[in-house]
Coordinates of C-alpha atoms (C1' of nucleotides) in Angstrom, one line a residue:
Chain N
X633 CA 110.3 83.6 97.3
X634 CA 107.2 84.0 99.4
X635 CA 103.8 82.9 99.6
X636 CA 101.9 86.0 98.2
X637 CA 98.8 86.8 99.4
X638 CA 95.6 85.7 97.2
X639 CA 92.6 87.7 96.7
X640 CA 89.3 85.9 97.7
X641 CA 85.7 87.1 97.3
X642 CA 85.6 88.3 100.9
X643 CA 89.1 90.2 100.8
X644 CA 87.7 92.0 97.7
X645 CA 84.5 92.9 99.5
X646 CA 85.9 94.0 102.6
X647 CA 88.0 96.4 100.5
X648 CA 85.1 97.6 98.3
X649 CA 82.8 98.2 101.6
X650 CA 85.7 99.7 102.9
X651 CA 86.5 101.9 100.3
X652 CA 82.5 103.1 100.0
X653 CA 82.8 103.7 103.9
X654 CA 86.2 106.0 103.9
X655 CA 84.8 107.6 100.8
X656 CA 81.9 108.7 102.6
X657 CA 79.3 106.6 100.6
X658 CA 78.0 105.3 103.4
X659 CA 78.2 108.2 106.2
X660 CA 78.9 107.8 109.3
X661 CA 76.3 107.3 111.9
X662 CA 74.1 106.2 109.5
X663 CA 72.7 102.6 108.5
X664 CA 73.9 100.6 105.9
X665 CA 71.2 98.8 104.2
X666 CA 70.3 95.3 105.2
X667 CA 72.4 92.9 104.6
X668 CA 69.5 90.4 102.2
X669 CA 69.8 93.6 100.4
X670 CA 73.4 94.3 100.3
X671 CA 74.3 91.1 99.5
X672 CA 71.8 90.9 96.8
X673 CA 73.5 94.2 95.4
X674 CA 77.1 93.0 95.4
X675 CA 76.0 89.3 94.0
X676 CA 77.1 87.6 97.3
X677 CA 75.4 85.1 99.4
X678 CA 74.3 86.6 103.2
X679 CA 76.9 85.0 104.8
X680 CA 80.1 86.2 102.7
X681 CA 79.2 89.7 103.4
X682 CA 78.6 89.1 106.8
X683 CA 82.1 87.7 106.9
X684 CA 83.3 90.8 105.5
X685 CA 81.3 92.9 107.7
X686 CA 82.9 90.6 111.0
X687 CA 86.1 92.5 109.6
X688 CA 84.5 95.4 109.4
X689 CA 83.6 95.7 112.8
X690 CA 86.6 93.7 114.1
X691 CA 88.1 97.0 112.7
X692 CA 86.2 99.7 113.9
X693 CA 84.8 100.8 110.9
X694 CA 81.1 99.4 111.7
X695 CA 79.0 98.3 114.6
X696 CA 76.2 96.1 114.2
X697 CA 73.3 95.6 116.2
X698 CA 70.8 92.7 116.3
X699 CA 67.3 93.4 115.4
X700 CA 68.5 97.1 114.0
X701 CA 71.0 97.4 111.6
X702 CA 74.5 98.2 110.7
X703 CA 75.5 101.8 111.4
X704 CA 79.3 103.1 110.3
X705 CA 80.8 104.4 113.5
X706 CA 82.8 107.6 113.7
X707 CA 86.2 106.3 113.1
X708 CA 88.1 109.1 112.7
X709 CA 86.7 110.1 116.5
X710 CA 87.1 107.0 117.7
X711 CA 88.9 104.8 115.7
X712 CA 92.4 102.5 116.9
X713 CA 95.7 102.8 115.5
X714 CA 94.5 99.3 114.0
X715 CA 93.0 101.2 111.2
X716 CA 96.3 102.9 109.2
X717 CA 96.0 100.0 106.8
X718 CA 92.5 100.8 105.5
X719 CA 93.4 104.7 106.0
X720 CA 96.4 104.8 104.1
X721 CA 95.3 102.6 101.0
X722 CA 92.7 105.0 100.7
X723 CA 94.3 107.9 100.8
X724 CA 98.3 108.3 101.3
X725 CA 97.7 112.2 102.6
X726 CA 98.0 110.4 105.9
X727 CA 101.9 108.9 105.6
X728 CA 103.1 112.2 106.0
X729 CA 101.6 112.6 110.2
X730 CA 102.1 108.7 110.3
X731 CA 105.9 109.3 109.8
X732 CA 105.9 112.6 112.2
X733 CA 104.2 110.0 115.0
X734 CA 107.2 107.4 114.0
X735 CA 109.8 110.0 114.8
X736 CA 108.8 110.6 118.2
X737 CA 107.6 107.5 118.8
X738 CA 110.8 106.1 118.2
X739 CA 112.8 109.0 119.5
X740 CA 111.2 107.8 122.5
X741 CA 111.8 104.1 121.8
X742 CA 115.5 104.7 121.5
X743 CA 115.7 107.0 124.6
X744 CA 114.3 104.2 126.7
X745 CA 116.2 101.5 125.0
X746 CA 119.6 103.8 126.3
X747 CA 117.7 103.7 129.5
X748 CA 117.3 100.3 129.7
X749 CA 118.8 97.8 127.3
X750 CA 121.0 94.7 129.1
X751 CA 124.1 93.5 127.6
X752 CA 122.3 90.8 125.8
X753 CA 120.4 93.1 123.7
X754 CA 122.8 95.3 123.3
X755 CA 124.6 92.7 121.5
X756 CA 121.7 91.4 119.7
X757 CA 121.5 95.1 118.2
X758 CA 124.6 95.0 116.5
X759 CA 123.9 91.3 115.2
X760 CA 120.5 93.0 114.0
X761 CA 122.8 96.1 112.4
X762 CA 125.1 94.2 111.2
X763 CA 122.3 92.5 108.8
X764 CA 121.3 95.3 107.5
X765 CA 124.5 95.8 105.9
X766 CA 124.9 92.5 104.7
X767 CA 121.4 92.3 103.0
X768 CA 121.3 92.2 99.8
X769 CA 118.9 94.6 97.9
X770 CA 116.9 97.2 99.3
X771 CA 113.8 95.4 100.0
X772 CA 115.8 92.6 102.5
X773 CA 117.8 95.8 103.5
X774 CA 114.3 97.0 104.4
X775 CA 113.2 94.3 106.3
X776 CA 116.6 94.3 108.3
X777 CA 115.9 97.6 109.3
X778 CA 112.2 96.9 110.5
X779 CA 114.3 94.1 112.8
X780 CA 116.6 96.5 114.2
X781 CA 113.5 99.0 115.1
X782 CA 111.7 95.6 117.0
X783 CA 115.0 95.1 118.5
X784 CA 115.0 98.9 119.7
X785 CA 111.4 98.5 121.1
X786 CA 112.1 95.2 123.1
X787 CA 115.1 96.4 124.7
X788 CA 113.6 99.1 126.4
X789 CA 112.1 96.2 128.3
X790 CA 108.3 97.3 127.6
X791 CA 106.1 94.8 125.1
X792 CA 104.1 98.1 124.8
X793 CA 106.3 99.1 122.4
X794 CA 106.9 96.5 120.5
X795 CA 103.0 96.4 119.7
X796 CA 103.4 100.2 119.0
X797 CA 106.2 99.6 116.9
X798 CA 104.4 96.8 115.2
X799 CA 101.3 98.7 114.8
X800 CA 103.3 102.0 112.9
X801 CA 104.7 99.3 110.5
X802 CA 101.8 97.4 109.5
X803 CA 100.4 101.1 108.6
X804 CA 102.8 101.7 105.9
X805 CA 103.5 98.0 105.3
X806 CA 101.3 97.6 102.4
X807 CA 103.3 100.4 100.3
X808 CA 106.8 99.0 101.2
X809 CA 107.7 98.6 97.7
X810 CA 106.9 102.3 97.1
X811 CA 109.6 102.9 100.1
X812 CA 112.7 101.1 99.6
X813 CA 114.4 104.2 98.4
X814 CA 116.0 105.0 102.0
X815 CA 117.5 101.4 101.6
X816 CA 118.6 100.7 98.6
X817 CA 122.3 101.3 99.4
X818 CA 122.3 99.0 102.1
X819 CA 126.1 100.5 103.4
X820 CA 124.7 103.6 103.9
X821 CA 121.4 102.5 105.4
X822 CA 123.6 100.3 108.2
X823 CA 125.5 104.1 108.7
X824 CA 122.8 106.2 109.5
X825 CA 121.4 103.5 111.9
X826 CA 124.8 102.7 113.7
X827 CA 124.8 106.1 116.1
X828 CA 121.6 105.3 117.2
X829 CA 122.4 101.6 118.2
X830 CA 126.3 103.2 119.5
X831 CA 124.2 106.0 121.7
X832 CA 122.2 102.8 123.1
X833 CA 124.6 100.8 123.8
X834 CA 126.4 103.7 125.6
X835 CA 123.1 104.2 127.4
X836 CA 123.4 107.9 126.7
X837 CA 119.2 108.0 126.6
X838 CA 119.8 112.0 125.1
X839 CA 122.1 110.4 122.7
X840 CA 120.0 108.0 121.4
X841 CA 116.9 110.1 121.3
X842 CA 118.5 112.8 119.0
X843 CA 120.4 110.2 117.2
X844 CA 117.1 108.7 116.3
X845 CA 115.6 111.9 115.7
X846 CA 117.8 112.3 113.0
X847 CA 117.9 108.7 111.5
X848 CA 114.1 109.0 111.4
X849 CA 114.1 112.5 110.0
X850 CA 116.3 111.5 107.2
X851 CA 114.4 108.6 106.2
X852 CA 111.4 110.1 106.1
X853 CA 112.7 113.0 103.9
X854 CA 113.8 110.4 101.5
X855 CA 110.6 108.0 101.6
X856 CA 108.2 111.3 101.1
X857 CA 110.6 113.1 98.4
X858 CA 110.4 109.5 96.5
X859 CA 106.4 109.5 96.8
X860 CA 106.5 113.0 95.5
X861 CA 108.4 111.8 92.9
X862 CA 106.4 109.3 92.1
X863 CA 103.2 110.8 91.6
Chain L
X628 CA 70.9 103.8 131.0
X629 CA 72.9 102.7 128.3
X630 CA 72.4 99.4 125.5
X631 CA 74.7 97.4 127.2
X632 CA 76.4 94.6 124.6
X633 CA 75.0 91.5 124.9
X634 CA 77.0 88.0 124.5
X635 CA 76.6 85.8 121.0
X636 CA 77.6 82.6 120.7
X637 CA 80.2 83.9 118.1
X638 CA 81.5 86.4 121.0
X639 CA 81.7 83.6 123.2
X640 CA 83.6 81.1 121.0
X641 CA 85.9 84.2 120.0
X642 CA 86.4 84.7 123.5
X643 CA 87.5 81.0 123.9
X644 CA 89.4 80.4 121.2
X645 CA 91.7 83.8 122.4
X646 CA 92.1 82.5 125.8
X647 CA 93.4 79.1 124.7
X648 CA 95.8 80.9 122.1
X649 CA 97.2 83.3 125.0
X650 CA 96.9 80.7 127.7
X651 CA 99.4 78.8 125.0
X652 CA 97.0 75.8 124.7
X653 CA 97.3 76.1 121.2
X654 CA 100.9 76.9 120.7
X655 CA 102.2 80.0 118.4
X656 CA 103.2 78.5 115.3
X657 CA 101.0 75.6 115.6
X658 CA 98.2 74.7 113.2
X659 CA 94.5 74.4 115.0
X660 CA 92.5 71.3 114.5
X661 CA 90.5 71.9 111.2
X662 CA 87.6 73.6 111.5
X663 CA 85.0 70.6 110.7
X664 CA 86.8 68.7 113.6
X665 CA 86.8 71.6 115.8
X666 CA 83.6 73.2 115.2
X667 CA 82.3 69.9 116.3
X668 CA 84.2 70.0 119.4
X669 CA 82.9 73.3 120.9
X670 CA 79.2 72.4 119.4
X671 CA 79.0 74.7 117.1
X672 CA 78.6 75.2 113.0
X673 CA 81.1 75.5 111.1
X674 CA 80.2 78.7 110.0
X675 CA 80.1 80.2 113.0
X676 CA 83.7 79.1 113.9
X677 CA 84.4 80.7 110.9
X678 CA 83.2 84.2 112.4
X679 CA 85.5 83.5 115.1
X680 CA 88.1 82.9 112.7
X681 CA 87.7 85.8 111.3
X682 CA 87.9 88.2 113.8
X683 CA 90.6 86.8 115.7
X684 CA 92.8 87.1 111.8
X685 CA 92.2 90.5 111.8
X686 CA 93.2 90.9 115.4
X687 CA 96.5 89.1 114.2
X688 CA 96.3 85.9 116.6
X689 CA 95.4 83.5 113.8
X690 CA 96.7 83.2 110.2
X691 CA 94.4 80.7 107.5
X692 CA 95.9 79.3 104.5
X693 CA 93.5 77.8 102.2
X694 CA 94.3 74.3 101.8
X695 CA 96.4 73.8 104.5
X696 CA 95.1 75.2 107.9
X697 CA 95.1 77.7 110.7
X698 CA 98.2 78.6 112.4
X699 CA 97.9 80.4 115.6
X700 CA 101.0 83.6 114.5
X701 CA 103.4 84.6 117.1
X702 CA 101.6 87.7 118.2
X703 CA 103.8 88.6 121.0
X704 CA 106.3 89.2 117.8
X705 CA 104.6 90.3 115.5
X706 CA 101.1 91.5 116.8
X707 CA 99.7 95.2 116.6
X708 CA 98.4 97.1 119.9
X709 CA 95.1 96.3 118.9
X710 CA 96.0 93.6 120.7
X711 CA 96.2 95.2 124.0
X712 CA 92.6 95.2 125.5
X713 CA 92.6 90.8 124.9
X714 CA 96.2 90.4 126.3
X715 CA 95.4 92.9 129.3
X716 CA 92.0 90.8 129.8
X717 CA 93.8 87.9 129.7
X718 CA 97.0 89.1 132.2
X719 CA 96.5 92.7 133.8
X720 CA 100.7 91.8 134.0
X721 CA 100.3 94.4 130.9
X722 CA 98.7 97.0 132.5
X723 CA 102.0 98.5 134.2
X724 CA 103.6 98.4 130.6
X725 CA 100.3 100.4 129.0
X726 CA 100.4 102.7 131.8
X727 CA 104.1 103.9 130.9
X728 CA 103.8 103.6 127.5
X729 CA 100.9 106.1 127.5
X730 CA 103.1 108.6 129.7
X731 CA 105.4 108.8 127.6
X732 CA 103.2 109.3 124.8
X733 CA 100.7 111.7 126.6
X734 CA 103.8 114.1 127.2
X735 CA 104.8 114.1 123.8
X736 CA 101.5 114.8 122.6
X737 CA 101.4 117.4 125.3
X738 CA 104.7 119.0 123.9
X739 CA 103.1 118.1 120.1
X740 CA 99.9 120.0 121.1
X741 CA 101.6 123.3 123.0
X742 CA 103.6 123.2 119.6
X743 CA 100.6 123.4 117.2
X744 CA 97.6 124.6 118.4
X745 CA 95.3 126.5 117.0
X746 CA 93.2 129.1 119.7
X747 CA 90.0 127.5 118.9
X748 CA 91.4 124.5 120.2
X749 CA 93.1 126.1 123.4
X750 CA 89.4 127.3 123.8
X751 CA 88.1 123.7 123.6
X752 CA 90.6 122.1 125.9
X753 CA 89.9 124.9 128.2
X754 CA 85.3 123.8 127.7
X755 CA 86.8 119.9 128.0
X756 CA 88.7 120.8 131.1
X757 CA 85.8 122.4 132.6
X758 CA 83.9 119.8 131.5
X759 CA 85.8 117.4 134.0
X760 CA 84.6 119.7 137.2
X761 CA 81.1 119.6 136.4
X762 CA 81.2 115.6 136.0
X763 CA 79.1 114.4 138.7
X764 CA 80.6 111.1 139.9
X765 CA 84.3 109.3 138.9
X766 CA 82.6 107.7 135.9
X767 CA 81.8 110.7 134.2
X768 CA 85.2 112.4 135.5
X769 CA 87.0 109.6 134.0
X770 CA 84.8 109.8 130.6
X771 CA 85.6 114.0 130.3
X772 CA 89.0 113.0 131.6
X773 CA 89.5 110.8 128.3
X774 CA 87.7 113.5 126.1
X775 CA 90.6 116.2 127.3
X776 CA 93.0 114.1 126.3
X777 CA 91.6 113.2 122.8
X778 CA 91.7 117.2 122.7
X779 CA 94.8 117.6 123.3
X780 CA 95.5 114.7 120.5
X781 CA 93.7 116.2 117.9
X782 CA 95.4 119.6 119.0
X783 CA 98.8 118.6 117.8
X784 CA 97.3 118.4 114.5
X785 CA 98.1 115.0 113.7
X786 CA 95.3 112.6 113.7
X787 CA 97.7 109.9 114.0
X788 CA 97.9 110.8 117.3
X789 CA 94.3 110.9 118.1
X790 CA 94.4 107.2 116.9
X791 CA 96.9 105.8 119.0
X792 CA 95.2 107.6 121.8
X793 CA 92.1 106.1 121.4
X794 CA 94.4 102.6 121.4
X795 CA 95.8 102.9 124.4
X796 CA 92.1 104.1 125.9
X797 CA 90.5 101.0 124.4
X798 CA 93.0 99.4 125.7
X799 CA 92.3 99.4 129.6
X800 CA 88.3 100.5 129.1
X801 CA 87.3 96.9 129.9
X802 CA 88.6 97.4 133.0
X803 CA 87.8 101.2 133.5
X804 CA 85.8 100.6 136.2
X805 CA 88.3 99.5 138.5
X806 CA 90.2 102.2 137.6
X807 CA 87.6 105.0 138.5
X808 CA 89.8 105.7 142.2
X809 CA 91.5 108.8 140.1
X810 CA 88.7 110.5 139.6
X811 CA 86.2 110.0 142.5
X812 CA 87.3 113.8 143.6
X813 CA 86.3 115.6 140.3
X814 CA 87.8 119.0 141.4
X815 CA 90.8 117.6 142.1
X816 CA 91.2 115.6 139.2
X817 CA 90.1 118.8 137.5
X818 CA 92.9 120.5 139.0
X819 CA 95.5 118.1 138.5
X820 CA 94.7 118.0 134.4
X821 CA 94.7 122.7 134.9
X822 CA 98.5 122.7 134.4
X823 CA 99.0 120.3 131.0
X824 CA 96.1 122.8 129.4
X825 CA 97.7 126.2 130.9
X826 CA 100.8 125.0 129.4
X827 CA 99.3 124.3 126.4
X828 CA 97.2 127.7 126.2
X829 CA 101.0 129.2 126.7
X830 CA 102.6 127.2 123.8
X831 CA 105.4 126.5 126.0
X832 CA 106.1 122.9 124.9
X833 CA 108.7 121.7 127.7
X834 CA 106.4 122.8 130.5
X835 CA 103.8 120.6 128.9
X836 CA 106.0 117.7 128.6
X837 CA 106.4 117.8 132.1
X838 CA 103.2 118.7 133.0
X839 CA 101.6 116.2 131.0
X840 CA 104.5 113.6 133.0
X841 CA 103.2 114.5 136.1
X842 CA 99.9 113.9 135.8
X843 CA 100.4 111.3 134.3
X844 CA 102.6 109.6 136.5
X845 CA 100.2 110.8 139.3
X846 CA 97.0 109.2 138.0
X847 CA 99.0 106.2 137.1
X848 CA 100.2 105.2 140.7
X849 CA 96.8 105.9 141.4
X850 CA 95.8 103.4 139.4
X851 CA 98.1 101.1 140.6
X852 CA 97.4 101.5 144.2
X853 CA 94.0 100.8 143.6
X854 CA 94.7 97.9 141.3
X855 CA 97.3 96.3 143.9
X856 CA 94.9 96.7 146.9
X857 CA 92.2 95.2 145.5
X858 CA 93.8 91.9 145.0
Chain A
dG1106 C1' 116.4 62.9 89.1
dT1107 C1' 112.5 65.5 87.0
dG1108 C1' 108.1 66.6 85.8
dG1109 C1' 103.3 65.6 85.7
dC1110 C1' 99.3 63.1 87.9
dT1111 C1' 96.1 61.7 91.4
dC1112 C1' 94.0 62.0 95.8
dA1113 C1' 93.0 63.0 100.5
dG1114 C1' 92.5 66.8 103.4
dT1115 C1' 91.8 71.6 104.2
dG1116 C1' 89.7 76.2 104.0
dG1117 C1' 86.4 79.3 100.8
dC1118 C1' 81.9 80.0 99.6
dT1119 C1' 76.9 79.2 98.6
dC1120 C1' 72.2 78.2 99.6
dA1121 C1' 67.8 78.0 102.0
dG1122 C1' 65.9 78.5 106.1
dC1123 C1' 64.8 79.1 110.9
dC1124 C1' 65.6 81.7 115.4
dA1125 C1' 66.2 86.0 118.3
dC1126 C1' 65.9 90.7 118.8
dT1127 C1' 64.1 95.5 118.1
dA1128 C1' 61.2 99.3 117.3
dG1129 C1' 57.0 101.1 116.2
dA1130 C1' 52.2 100.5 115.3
dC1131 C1' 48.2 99.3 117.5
dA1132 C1' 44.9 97.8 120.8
dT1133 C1' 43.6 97.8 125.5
dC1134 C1' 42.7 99.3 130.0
dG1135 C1' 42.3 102.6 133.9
Chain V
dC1237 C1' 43.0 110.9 127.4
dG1238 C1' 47.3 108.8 128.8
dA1239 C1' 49.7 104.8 130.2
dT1240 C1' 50.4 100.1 129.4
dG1241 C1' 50.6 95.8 127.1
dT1242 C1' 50.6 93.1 122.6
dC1243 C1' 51.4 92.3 117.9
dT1244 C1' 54.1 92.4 113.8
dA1245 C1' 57.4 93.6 110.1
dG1246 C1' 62.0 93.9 109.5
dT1247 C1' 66.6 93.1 111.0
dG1248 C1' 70.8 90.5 112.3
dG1249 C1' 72.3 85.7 114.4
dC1250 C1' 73.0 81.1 113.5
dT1251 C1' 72.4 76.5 111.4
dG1252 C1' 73.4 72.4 108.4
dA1253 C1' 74.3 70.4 104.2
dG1254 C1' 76.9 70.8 100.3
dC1255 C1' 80.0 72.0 96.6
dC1256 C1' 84.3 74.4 95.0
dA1257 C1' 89.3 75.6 95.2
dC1258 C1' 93.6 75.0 96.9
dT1259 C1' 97.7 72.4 98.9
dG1260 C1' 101.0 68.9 99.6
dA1261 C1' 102.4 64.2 99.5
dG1262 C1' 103.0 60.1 97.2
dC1263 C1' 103.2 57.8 92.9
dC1264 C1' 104.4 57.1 88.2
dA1265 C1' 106.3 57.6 83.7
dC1266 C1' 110.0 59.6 81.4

DNA sequence: GTGGCTCAGTGGCTCAGCCACTAGACATCG
DNA sequence: CGATGTCTAGTGGCTGAGCCACTGAGCCAC
């Protein structure tokens, strides 16, 4: 087991301002109304919502100013990667480019891993394969394979990536269970992911960048036809 | 002129808190004082601590548990690239690592975009580009500079990619003005961007990849240069 | 052992209120 | 009349005191 999130006031008003924001509710560029009066509206004291709104704007998704207001900034103009999360819960038409942007992304992770990977973490890849096999059901299967993908990203030797990589998970983390499709024969999982880690560890960079290709093309045909499914 | 942002006490305490997580004065994994004790030791409310708090949770330094504490999370781990512009604040070490990471990514968008786009968007690339010339001074060559390349981002038809852009621009904009050296020759600059756009206009996707690489790799050392000599 | 109870310590949230800042209306002056 | 300074309503920033809700550890009865 695992400690499961709990819901508190402020998590439930961050996602309702949130929702009202990527809904268009509250456009963008313009001013939301003040907070005596927006708290009054949701039935919160002042300083909840401003505790949601220090989310808000930790997240790009507002901008306050002293003595003015609080305006809803153009996030799809100028938004971080930070904001796949909130983007996806509202509206899953965006898995489908955040899985194209995996695919290169770590096409391009695995090519520089080839490149670059030392012996140590060459090794530590098949350790990291070799769980995925052994997990047992597809949601620890799952995980496993999100620990072979970190692996990937630090042996290229670049934190960058590992951030990156980091950053593409969290996106789609909050529909995992809605995903474990690709995983749940954890065999087969560990056998589409072995020629990439093989292609590294032969530090064939072309290898390893189709290889991935294909792992990552596969996956992503199976997580989207399940979503299809799904609906 | 332009509003420049102005420091708040909470801004300051955030600032604080996030130099003595990623100085390692408050170990990963460890749990910070509680807040009563240590709102009291940097002479402030509780409450505003708790803005601190909040901002540095949703940047993924600091994990709360009602009940039990805050534990500062192993970010290096586990952390998003929203992360970026506070780690490169705290160690430009990071910088050389962004720098790669975005040309690898640039090119790929550069392939992406020669792939996908549409002729109204060759046409705006080609307004952005132009755009760059008529910048009077490196600060506004770097600022069209940036726009191109959100163009050629939302020109692959992915927004995806337009927000991981903007991550990796976020990223180093604290420090954008030491890295202005690129563009203090706007024509040039202008000229050395000519060949990703071209190659984009022609839809030939390797010679955009390359491209792309080469400029990219250009500005970069650049960059660097600059960076090294004025230490 | 096992399960339930209590309690101290922690974060979550509220309330009422004052301070600091901004923009626009207004008065003043040259 | 135009430029300049002043006032003021409305906004977000921050405080301090306080209560509530949750957790974990120690204790106890079974």
């Amino acid at each position: 087991m695992e400690a499961l999130p709990r819901e508190t006031v402020v998590d439930a008003l961050e996602g309702r301002l949130r929702e009202d924001i990527l809904n268009g509710r509250h456009k963008k560029g313009s001013y939301l109304p003040p907070e005596r009066e927006l708290s009054e509206g949701y039935g919160v004291t002042r300083t909840t919502l401003k505790h949601a709104f220090e989310r808000l704007v930790q997240a790009g998704l507002l901008e306050t100013r002293h003595g003015v207001g609080t305006r809803v900034r153009d996030y799809a103009r100028l938004g971080g990667a930070d904001l796949l999360p909130a983007l996806i819960r509202h509206s899953p038409d965006w898995l489908r480019e955040v899985f194209e942007v995996r695919r290169g992304i770590g096409s391009l992770i695995a090519s520089r891993a080839a490149a670059k990977a030392t012996v140590a973490q060459v090794a530590e890849l098949r350790e990291l394969l070799a769980a995925v096999r052994e997990a047992e059901g597809g949601a620890r299967a799952q995980l496993a394979d999100i620990e072979v993908h970190r692996g990937l990203a630090r042996a290229t030797g670049n934190r960058v990536y590992v951030l990156l990589t980091n950053t593409l998970f969290n996106a789609y983390l909050p529909l995992r269970g809605a995903l474990v499709a690709p995983f749940s024969d954890a065999d087969a999982a560990c056998e589409r992911l072995r020629p990439v880690v093989e292609a590294v560890a032969a530090h064939d960079e072309r290898a390893a960048h189709s290889a991935a290709d294909a792992y990552l093309a596969a996956t992503e045909r199976i997580m989207l036809d399940e979503l299809g499914a799904g609906r």
